[in-house]
Coordinates of C-alpha atoms (C1' of nucleotides) in Angstrom, one line a residue:
Chain A
M1 CA 123.4 132.8 118.3
G2 CA 120.4 133.3 116.1
R3 CA 121.6 131.5 113.4
R4 CA 118.3 130.9 112.0
H5 CA 118.1 134.6 110.9
Q6 CA 121.5 134.7 109.5
R7 CA 121.8 135.1 105.7
D8 CA 123.5 132.3 103.8
T9 CA 126.3 133.7 102.0
S10 CA 126.2 131.8 98.8
P11 CA 123.3 130.3 96.9
V12 CA 122.7 126.9 98.0
I13 CA 118.9 126.3 97.6
A14 CA 118.3 125.1 94.0
L15 CA 114.8 124.9 92.2
A16 CA 114.8 122.4 89.3
D17 CA 111.9 122.7 86.8
C18 CA 111.1 120.7 83.9
N19 CA 110.8 122.6 80.7
N20 CA 107.4 122.4 79.1
F21 CA 106.9 119.5 81.0
Y22 CA 103.9 117.9 79.4
V23 CA 105.3 118.6 76.2
S24 CA 108.6 117.0 76.9
C25 CA 106.9 114.0 78.1
E26 CA 105.2 113.4 74.7
R27 CA 108.5 114.1 73.1
V28 CA 110.1 111.6 75.0
F29 CA 108.0 109.0 73.3
Q30 CA 108.0 110.5 69.8
P31 CA 111.4 112.1 69.0
S32 CA 110.0 113.4 65.9
L33 CA 108.3 116.2 67.9
E34 CA 111.5 117.7 68.5
E35 CA 111.9 121.3 67.2
R36 CA 108.1 121.3 66.3
P37 CA 105.3 123.4 67.6
V38 CA 103.6 121.2 70.2
I39 CA 100.8 122.1 72.7
V40 CA 99.1 120.0 75.3
L41 CA 95.5 120.8 76.1
S42 CA 93.6 120.8 79.8
N43 CA 90.8 118.6 80.4
N44 CA 87.8 118.4 78.0
D45 CA 90.4 119.9 75.7
G46 CA 89.6 123.2 76.7
C47 CA 93.0 125.2 77.2
A48 CA 96.6 125.0 76.3
V49 CA 98.3 124.0 79.5
A50 CA 101.8 123.2 78.2
R51 CA 103.7 124.8 75.2
S52 CA 106.8 123.8 73.4
N53 CA 109.1 127.1 72.9
E54 CA 108.0 126.8 69.2
A55 CA 104.3 127.0 70.0
K56 CA 105.3 130.1 72.4
A57 CA 107.0 131.7 69.5
L58 CA 103.9 131.5 67.7
G59 CA 102.1 133.8 70.5
I60 CA 99.8 130.9 71.8
S61 CA 99.6 131.8 75.6
M62 CA 99.5 129.9 78.6
G63 CA 95.8 128.9 79.4
A64 CA 94.2 130.1 75.9
P65 CA 91.1 128.5 75.0
Y66 CA 91.6 126.0 72.3
F67 CA 88.9 127.2 70.2
Q68 CA 90.7 130.5 70.0
I69 CA 94.0 129.3 68.8
R70 CA 92.7 126.5 66.6
R71 CA 93.3 128.6 63.3
T72 CA 96.8 129.5 64.5
C73 CA 97.4 125.8 65.4
E74 CA 96.2 124.5 61.9
N75 CA 97.9 127.4 60.0
H76 CA 101.4 126.6 61.5
G77 CA 101.3 122.7 61.9
V78 CA 100.9 122.9 65.8
I79 CA 100.8 119.4 67.2
V80 CA 97.9 119.1 69.8
F81 CA 97.3 116.6 72.5
S82 CA 94.8 116.1 75.3
S83 CA 96.5 115.7 78.6
N84 CA 97.5 112.1 79.6
Y85 CA 98.0 112.5 83.4
E86 CA 99.1 108.9 83.8
L87 CA 102.0 109.5 81.6
Y88 CA 103.0 112.7 83.3
G89 CA 102.8 111.5 86.8
D90 CA 105.1 108.3 86.2
M91 CA 107.7 110.4 84.2
S92 CA 107.4 112.9 87.2
R93 CA 108.3 110.2 89.7
R94 CA 111.2 109.1 87.4
V95 CA 112.5 112.6 87.2
T96 CA 111.9 113.1 91.0
S97 CA 114.0 109.9 91.9
V98 CA 116.9 110.8 89.8
M99 CA 117.3 114.1 91.2
A100 CA 116.9 112.8 94.9
R101 CA 120.1 111.3 94.4
F102 CA 121.7 114.5 94.0
A103 CA 120.9 116.1 97.0
P104 CA 120.6 115.3 100.8
G105 CA 117.4 117.1 101.0
I106 CA 114.5 117.4 98.3
E107 CA 111.1 119.0 98.4
V108 CA 109.0 117.8 95.6
Y109 CA 106.9 121.2 95.3
S110 CA 104.7 120.2 92.0
I111 CA 104.4 117.6 89.2
D112 CA 107.3 119.3 87.5
E113 CA 109.4 121.4 90.1
S114 CA 111.5 120.3 93.1
F115 CA 113.3 122.4 95.7
L116 CA 117.0 121.0 96.6
D117 CA 119.3 121.5 99.4
L118 CA 122.8 122.0 98.0
R119 CA 124.4 123.3 101.3
A120 CA 126.7 120.3 101.6
F121 CA 128.6 120.7 98.4
A122 CA 131.4 123.0 97.9
D123 CA 130.5 124.1 94.4
P124 CA 126.6 123.9 94.2
L125 CA 126.5 125.2 90.8
A126 CA 128.7 122.5 89.4
R127 CA 126.7 120.0 91.3
A128 CA 123.3 121.4 89.5
H129 CA 124.9 121.1 85.9
E130 CA 125.9 117.5 86.7
M131 CA 122.4 116.7 87.8
R132 CA 120.6 118.5 84.9
R133 CA 122.9 116.3 82.5
I134 CA 122.0 112.9 84.2
V135 CA 118.2 113.6 84.4
R136 CA 118.2 114.3 80.8
R137 CA 120.3 111.2 80.0
W138 CA 118.3 109.1 82.3
T139 CA 114.8 110.1 81.7
G140 CA 114.9 112.2 78.4
I141 CA 113.5 115.2 80.3
P142 CA 115.2 118.7 79.9
I143 CA 115.3 120.8 83.2
S144 CA 116.3 124.2 84.1
I145 CA 118.0 124.8 87.6
G146 CA 118.3 128.1 89.6
L147 CA 120.3 128.8 92.7
G148 CA 119.7 131.4 95.4
Q149 CA 120.1 131.8 99.2
T150 CA 116.2 131.5 99.5
K151 CA 113.4 129.7 97.6
T152 CA 112.3 133.0 95.9
L153 CA 115.5 133.7 94.9
A154 CA 115.9 130.3 93.6
K155 CA 112.8 130.6 91.8
L156 CA 113.9 134.0 90.3
A157 CA 117.2 132.5 89.1
N158 CA 115.2 129.6 87.4
R159 CA 113.5 132.0 85.3
L160 CA 116.8 133.3 84.0
A161 CA 118.0 129.7 83.5
K162 CA 115.1 129.1 81.2
K163 CA 116.4 131.8 78.9
G164 CA 120.1 130.8 79.1
S165 CA 122.3 128.1 79.9
G166 CA 120.0 125.9 81.9
C167 CA 121.8 126.5 85.2
V168 CA 122.0 129.7 87.0
A169 CA 122.8 131.0 90.5
V170 CA 121.5 134.5 91.8
D171 CA 122.9 136.3 94.8
A172 CA 120.9 138.6 96.8
D173 CA 123.4 141.4 95.9
D174 CA 123.2 140.9 92.2
H175 CA 121.3 144.0 91.3
L176 CA 121.5 143.4 87.7
A177 CA 119.9 140.2 87.9
L178 CA 117.0 141.5 90.0
A179 CA 116.5 144.4 87.7
G180 CA 116.0 142.2 84.7
V181 CA 113.1 140.6 86.3
E182 CA 109.4 142.2 86.0
V183 CA 107.9 142.5 89.5
E184 CA 104.7 140.5 88.4
D185 CA 107.4 137.5 87.7
V186 CA 108.6 137.2 91.3
W187 CA 107.1 134.1 93.0
G188 CA 104.4 135.2 95.2
V189 CA 103.5 138.4 93.2
G190 CA 100.7 137.7 90.7
R191 CA 98.7 140.1 88.2
R192 CA 96.9 141.8 91.0
L193 CA 99.8 142.7 93.2
G194 CA 101.8 143.7 90.5
I195 CA 99.2 146.2 89.4
R196 CA 99.3 147.6 92.9
L197 CA 103.0 147.7 93.3
R198 CA 103.4 149.6 90.0
R199 CA 101.2 152.1 91.4
V200 CA 103.7 152.9 93.9
G201 CA 106.6 152.9 91.8
V202 CA 107.7 149.1 92.1
K203 CA 108.4 147.8 88.9
T204 CA 111.1 145.1 89.1
A205 CA 112.4 142.6 91.5
L206 CA 115.0 144.9 92.3
D207 CA 112.5 147.7 93.1
L208 CA 110.7 145.3 95.2
A209 CA 113.8 144.3 97.5
L210 CA 115.0 147.9 98.1
A211 CA 111.4 149.2 99.0
P212 CA 110.6 150.0 102.4
A213 CA 109.0 147.1 104.3
S214 CA 106.3 149.5 105.5
T215 CA 105.2 150.2 101.8
I216 CA 105.3 146.4 101.0
R217 CA 103.3 145.6 104.1
S218 CA 100.7 148.1 103.2
V219 CA 100.4 147.0 99.6
G220 CA 100.4 143.0 100.3
G221 CA 100.3 142.2 104.0
V222 CA 102.4 139.8 105.6
T223 CA 102.4 137.7 102.7
L224 CA 104.3 140.1 100.5
E225 CA 106.5 141.0 103.4
R226 CA 108.0 137.5 103.5
T227 CA 108.5 137.6 99.7
H228 CA 110.2 141.1 100.2
R229 CA 112.7 139.6 103.0
E230 CA 113.4 136.6 100.7
L231 CA 114.5 138.8 97.8
G232 CA 116.9 140.4 100.4
G233 CA 118.3 136.9 101.0
L234 CA 116.7 136.4 104.3
R235 CA 115.0 133.0 104.5
C236 CA 111.2 132.8 105.4
F237 CA 110.4 129.9 103.7
E238 CA 112.0 126.6 104.7
L239 CA 112.5 123.3 102.8
E240 CA 109.6 121.3 103.4
Q241 CA 110.9 117.7 102.8
S242 CA 107.9 115.7 104.0
P243 CA 104.7 116.8 102.6
R244 CA 102.3 118.4 105.1
P245 CA 99.0 116.4 105.2
R246 CA 96.2 117.8 103.0
K247 CA 93.6 119.8 105.1
N248 CA 91.0 119.5 102.0
I249 CA 90.3 117.2 99.1
C250 CA 88.6 118.4 96.1
S251 CA 87.0 116.7 93.1
S252 CA 85.2 118.2 90.2
R253 CA 85.0 118.5 86.4
S254 CA 83.5 120.4 83.7
F255 CA 80.9 118.9 81.8
G256 CA 81.8 117.7 77.8
R257 CA 78.2 119.5 77.1
P258 CA 75.7 121.3 79.1
V259 CA 73.9 119.3 81.8
T260 CA 70.3 120.2 83.1
T261 CA 68.8 117.0 85.0
L262 CA 69.2 116.6 88.6
E263 CA 69.7 112.9 87.9
D264 CA 72.8 113.7 85.6
L265 CA 74.4 115.8 88.2
E266 CA 73.7 113.3 90.9
E267 CA 75.6 110.6 88.9
A268 CA 78.4 112.9 88.0
L269 CA 78.7 114.0 91.9
A270 CA 78.6 110.4 93.0
N271 CA 81.7 109.9 90.7
Y272 CA 83.6 112.8 92.0
V273 CA 82.6 111.7 95.7
V274 CA 84.0 108.1 95.2
T275 CA 87.3 109.8 93.5
A276 CA 87.7 112.2 96.6
A277 CA 87.0 109.5 99.1
R278 CA 89.5 107.3 97.4
R279 CA 92.3 109.9 97.6
M280 CA 91.5 110.6 100.9
R281 CA 91.5 106.7 101.7
G282 CA 95.2 106.9 100.0
E283 CA 96.2 109.5 102.7
A284 CA 94.5 107.5 105.8
S285 CA 92.6 110.6 106.3
L286 CA 89.0 111.3 107.7
A287 CA 86.9 114.3 106.7
H288 CA 85.0 116.3 109.4
G289 CA 82.9 118.1 107.0
I290 CA 81.9 118.2 103.1
Q291 CA 80.9 120.8 100.7
V292 CA 79.2 120.3 97.4
F293 CA 79.0 123.2 94.6
L294 CA 77.5 123.7 91.3
T295 CA 78.0 126.3 88.6
T296 CA 76.6 127.2 85.2
N297 CA 79.3 128.4 82.4
R298 CA 80.1 131.8 83.5
F299 CA 81.4 132.4 80.2
R300 CA 78.1 132.2 78.7
E301 CA 76.6 135.9 79.4
D302 CA 73.6 135.1 77.3
L303 CA 72.4 132.5 79.4
P304 CA 71.0 132.8 82.9
Q305 CA 73.8 132.1 85.6
Y306 CA 73.6 130.3 88.8
R307 CA 76.1 129.3 91.3
N308 CA 75.7 127.9 94.9
S309 CA 77.3 125.6 97.3
R310 CA 76.3 124.0 100.6
S311 CA 78.5 122.4 103.3
L312 CA 77.7 120.1 106.3
S313 CA 79.7 119.1 109.5
F314 CA 80.0 115.5 110.6
D315 CA 79.4 114.7 114.2
E316 CA 82.2 112.2 113.8
S317 CA 84.8 112.1 110.9
T318 CA 84.1 109.5 108.2
A319 CA 85.7 108.0 104.8
D320 CA 82.7 106.0 104.1
P321 CA 82.1 106.5 100.3
M322 CA 78.6 105.3 100.7
R323 CA 77.7 107.8 103.3
L324 CA 79.6 110.6 101.6
V325 CA 77.8 109.7 98.5
S326 CA 74.5 109.8 100.1
V327 CA 75.0 113.2 102.0
A328 CA 76.3 114.6 98.9
K329 CA 73.5 114.1 97.1
R330 CA 71.2 115.5 99.8
L331 CA 73.3 118.7 99.5
L332 CA 73.0 118.7 95.8
R333 CA 69.2 118.4 96.1
A334 CA 69.3 121.4 98.4
I335 CA 70.9 123.7 96.0
Y336 CA 69.7 122.4 92.4
R337 CA 67.3 124.6 90.4
P338 CA 65.9 123.4 87.4
G339 CA 66.1 125.4 84.3
Y340 CA 69.8 126.1 84.1
A341 CA 72.4 124.6 81.8
Y342 CA 75.1 123.4 84.2
K343 CA 78.8 123.3 83.4
K344 CA 80.3 121.9 86.5
V345 CA 79.5 120.2 89.8
G346 CA 81.9 119.2 92.6
V347 CA 82.8 118.0 96.1
L348 CA 85.2 119.2 98.8
L349 CA 86.1 116.9 101.7
L350 CA 86.9 119.4 104.7
D351 CA 88.7 119.5 107.7
L352 CA 90.7 116.3 107.1
T353 CA 92.7 114.7 110.0
P354 CA 94.8 111.6 110.2
A355 CA 92.6 108.4 110.6
C356 CA 95.1 107.2 113.6
E357 CA 93.9 110.4 115.6
R358 CA 90.2 109.5 115.4
Q359 CA 88.4 109.4 118.7
M360 CA 86.7 106.0 119.0
T361 CA 82.8 106.3 119.6
F362 CA 80.7 104.2 121.3
F363 CA 79.3 102.2 118.3
E364 CA 82.8 101.9 116.8
H365 CA 82.8 97.9 116.9
S366 CA 79.3 97.2 116.6
A367 CA 78.6 94.2 114.1
K368 CA 76.9 96.6 111.6
A369 CA 79.7 99.0 111.5
V370 CA 82.3 96.3 111.2
R371 CA 80.4 94.8 108.3
R372 CA 80.1 98.3 106.6
Q373 CA 83.9 98.6 106.9
S374 CA 84.7 95.5 105.2
L375 CA 82.4 96.0 102.4
V376 CA 84.1 99.6 101.8
D377 CA 87.5 97.6 102.0
A378 CA 86.4 95.1 99.4
V379 CA 85.1 97.5 96.9
E380 CA 88.1 99.5 97.2
E381 CA 90.1 96.4 96.5
V382 CA 88.7 95.5 93.6
A383 CA 88.6 99.2 92.2
A384 CA 92.2 99.1 92.9
G385 CA 92.9 95.6 91.2
Y386 CA 90.5 96.1 88.3
G387 CA 90.5 99.7 87.5
H388 CA 87.4 101.8 88.3
S389 CA 85.0 99.8 86.3
G390 CA 85.7 96.6 88.3
A391 CA 83.7 97.9 91.2
F392 CA 81.4 101.1 91.8
L393 CA 78.4 102.3 93.4
A394 CA 74.9 102.2 91.6
A395 CA 74.8 106.0 92.0
Q396 CA 78.0 106.4 89.8
G397 CA 75.9 105.2 86.5
I398 CA 77.3 103.0 84.0
Q399 CA 77.6 104.9 80.6
P400 CA 77.5 108.6 81.3
D401 CA 77.1 110.6 78.4
W402 CA 78.5 113.9 80.1
V403 CA 82.1 112.6 80.3
M404 CA 84.6 114.8 79.4
R405 CA 86.3 115.2 75.7
R406 CA 90.0 113.9 75.3
N407 CA 90.0 113.2 71.9
R408 CA 93.9 113.4 71.6
R409 CA 95.4 111.3 74.1
T410 CA 98.5 109.6 73.5
P411 CA 99.2 106.1 74.9
R412 CA 100.0 105.5 78.5
Y413 CA 103.2 104.3 77.5
T414 CA 104.6 103.6 81.0
T415 CA 101.8 102.7 83.3
C416 CA 99.6 100.4 81.0
W417 CA 100.7 97.2 79.7
S418 CA 99.0 97.4 76.5
D419 CA 100.0 100.8 75.7
L420 CA 103.7 99.8 76.0
P421 CA 105.8 101.4 73.1
V422 CA 107.2 98.5 70.8
A423 CA 110.6 98.7 69.5
E424 CA 110.7 96.9 65.9
Chain B
dT1 C1' 79.6 125.0 69.3
dC2 C1' 84.4 125.5 72.1
dT3 C1' 87.1 128.7 78.1
dG4 C1' 91.1 122.9 83.3
dG5 C1' 91.4 121.2 88.2
dG6 C1' 93.5 121.2 92.6
dG7 C1' 95.5 123.4 96.2
dT8 C1' 97.2 127.1 100.2
dC9 C1' 97.0 131.2 103.3
dC10 C1' 95.3 135.8 104.7
dT11 C1' 91.8 139.2 105.8
dA12 C1' 87.5 141.4 106.4
dG13 C1' 83.3 141.4 108.4
dG14 C1' 79.4 139.3 110.5
dA15 C1' 77.3 136.8 114.6
dC16 C1' 77.6 136.3 119.2
dC17 C1' 79.0 136.8 123.9
dC18 C1' 80.0 139.1 128.3
Chain C
dT1 C1' 76.6 166.2 118.3
dC2 C1' 75.7 161.5 120.8
dT3 C1' 74.5 155.5 119.7
dG4 C1' 80.2 150.8 124.7
dG5 C1' 84.2 148.0 123.8
dG6 C1' 86.4 144.3 123.4
dG7 C1' 87.1 139.4 122.7
dT8 C1' 86.4 134.9 119.7
dC9 C1' 84.9 132.2 116.1
dC10 C1' 83.2 131.3 111.7
dT11 C1' 83.1 132.0 106.8
dA12 C1' 83.3 134.0 102.0
dG13 C1' 86.1 135.8 99.2
dG14 C1' 90.6 137.3 97.4
dA15 C1' 95.0 136.4 96.3
dC16 C1' 98.5 133.4 94.9
dC17 C1' 100.6 128.8 93.6
dC18 C1' 101.2 124.8 89.8

DNA sequence: TCTGGGGTCCTAGGACCC
DNA sequence: TCTGGGGTCCTAGGACCC
């Protein structure tokens, strides 16, 4: 009966989102930070990536470079942290596991957001309120929940929930709610599409919902057309409960100071390759290709700029970190040019496929191949048990001086024994 | 002095083929 | 003036997300 294309009559998809997540994590362990302006910085203490409401009220915007807002922070007593991803990752798992008790279906969308299927409940909004209360009590993290017939409407409702009571449901026919959301704040419409939409008179979510499909398609292609339909209550994005395997894995860092020599770049790159290979191993995947890139600091217009990348496909897929490191270094040497102050180097592992699907090759079980594999396994085992300093390749170096700045990190309260908070 | 990192999808255009 | 017409495959780049 074409049920797939029918509209749900009531808002049953929820988007639960942790408020100012990284800041909230820090506040759980330092309650004195409540009601004070707090921000968390990105790697290298570069940009503000999380802000408490009090910090937002001071005009500190998302992604603001720290050196530009430092004065404001000092003048207003803003508390500033480096990011502590071990803490945030662990808190995220706790929040997710509590939420999973409240819904038969959950899609973990990002470190601080999940979509939930509340179709089974007579009163989804009441269910959401209860979940919000329990997550707060069990984890200390405040969340906001938006409900809609589609993911896009749930996202939109979530924006409204952030301003108001914490739980809001928005129906596709609720013109008043849709009219209150700027078009570039709709999920899937960013700054660029926002500009193009405003040019054709589409200024709000309501304008977008009511515009003819042909207009929307000509501005933003099939992607925007899906968003358009979702605003009208027609579901185009389903809940994805089991994460799709990643297609690429990227590892890269900006340097704490400019790097000029090939040797330093190689050492950094070797570390990123090992990191990427480790993540790939965790997903039980193999790479069919690899790409290496490097770039100077694009903000330094006074300095000569250079960026380049090179990739290579393998004859057979691999996860061997030693092979990956040696190939990566070869690619780096091919694009390295002396005389530049480099800001960043990185690696992408491409075309990932599950290891179980790998085609066996003729040399698979040669004594050499088996020895090589057991060496890799041993190194990974030691690294897993004793931290990354327990075992590493010589190419990774020992005391690199290009490591990133992270001067204001809090203890890893929940994931490291020596950092456990002490109750006195 | 100081400007994050890690993803996805789509499209346009070039190379190549018959 | 006119310069064939499609296909496919690949890649780079643009747009978005958190």
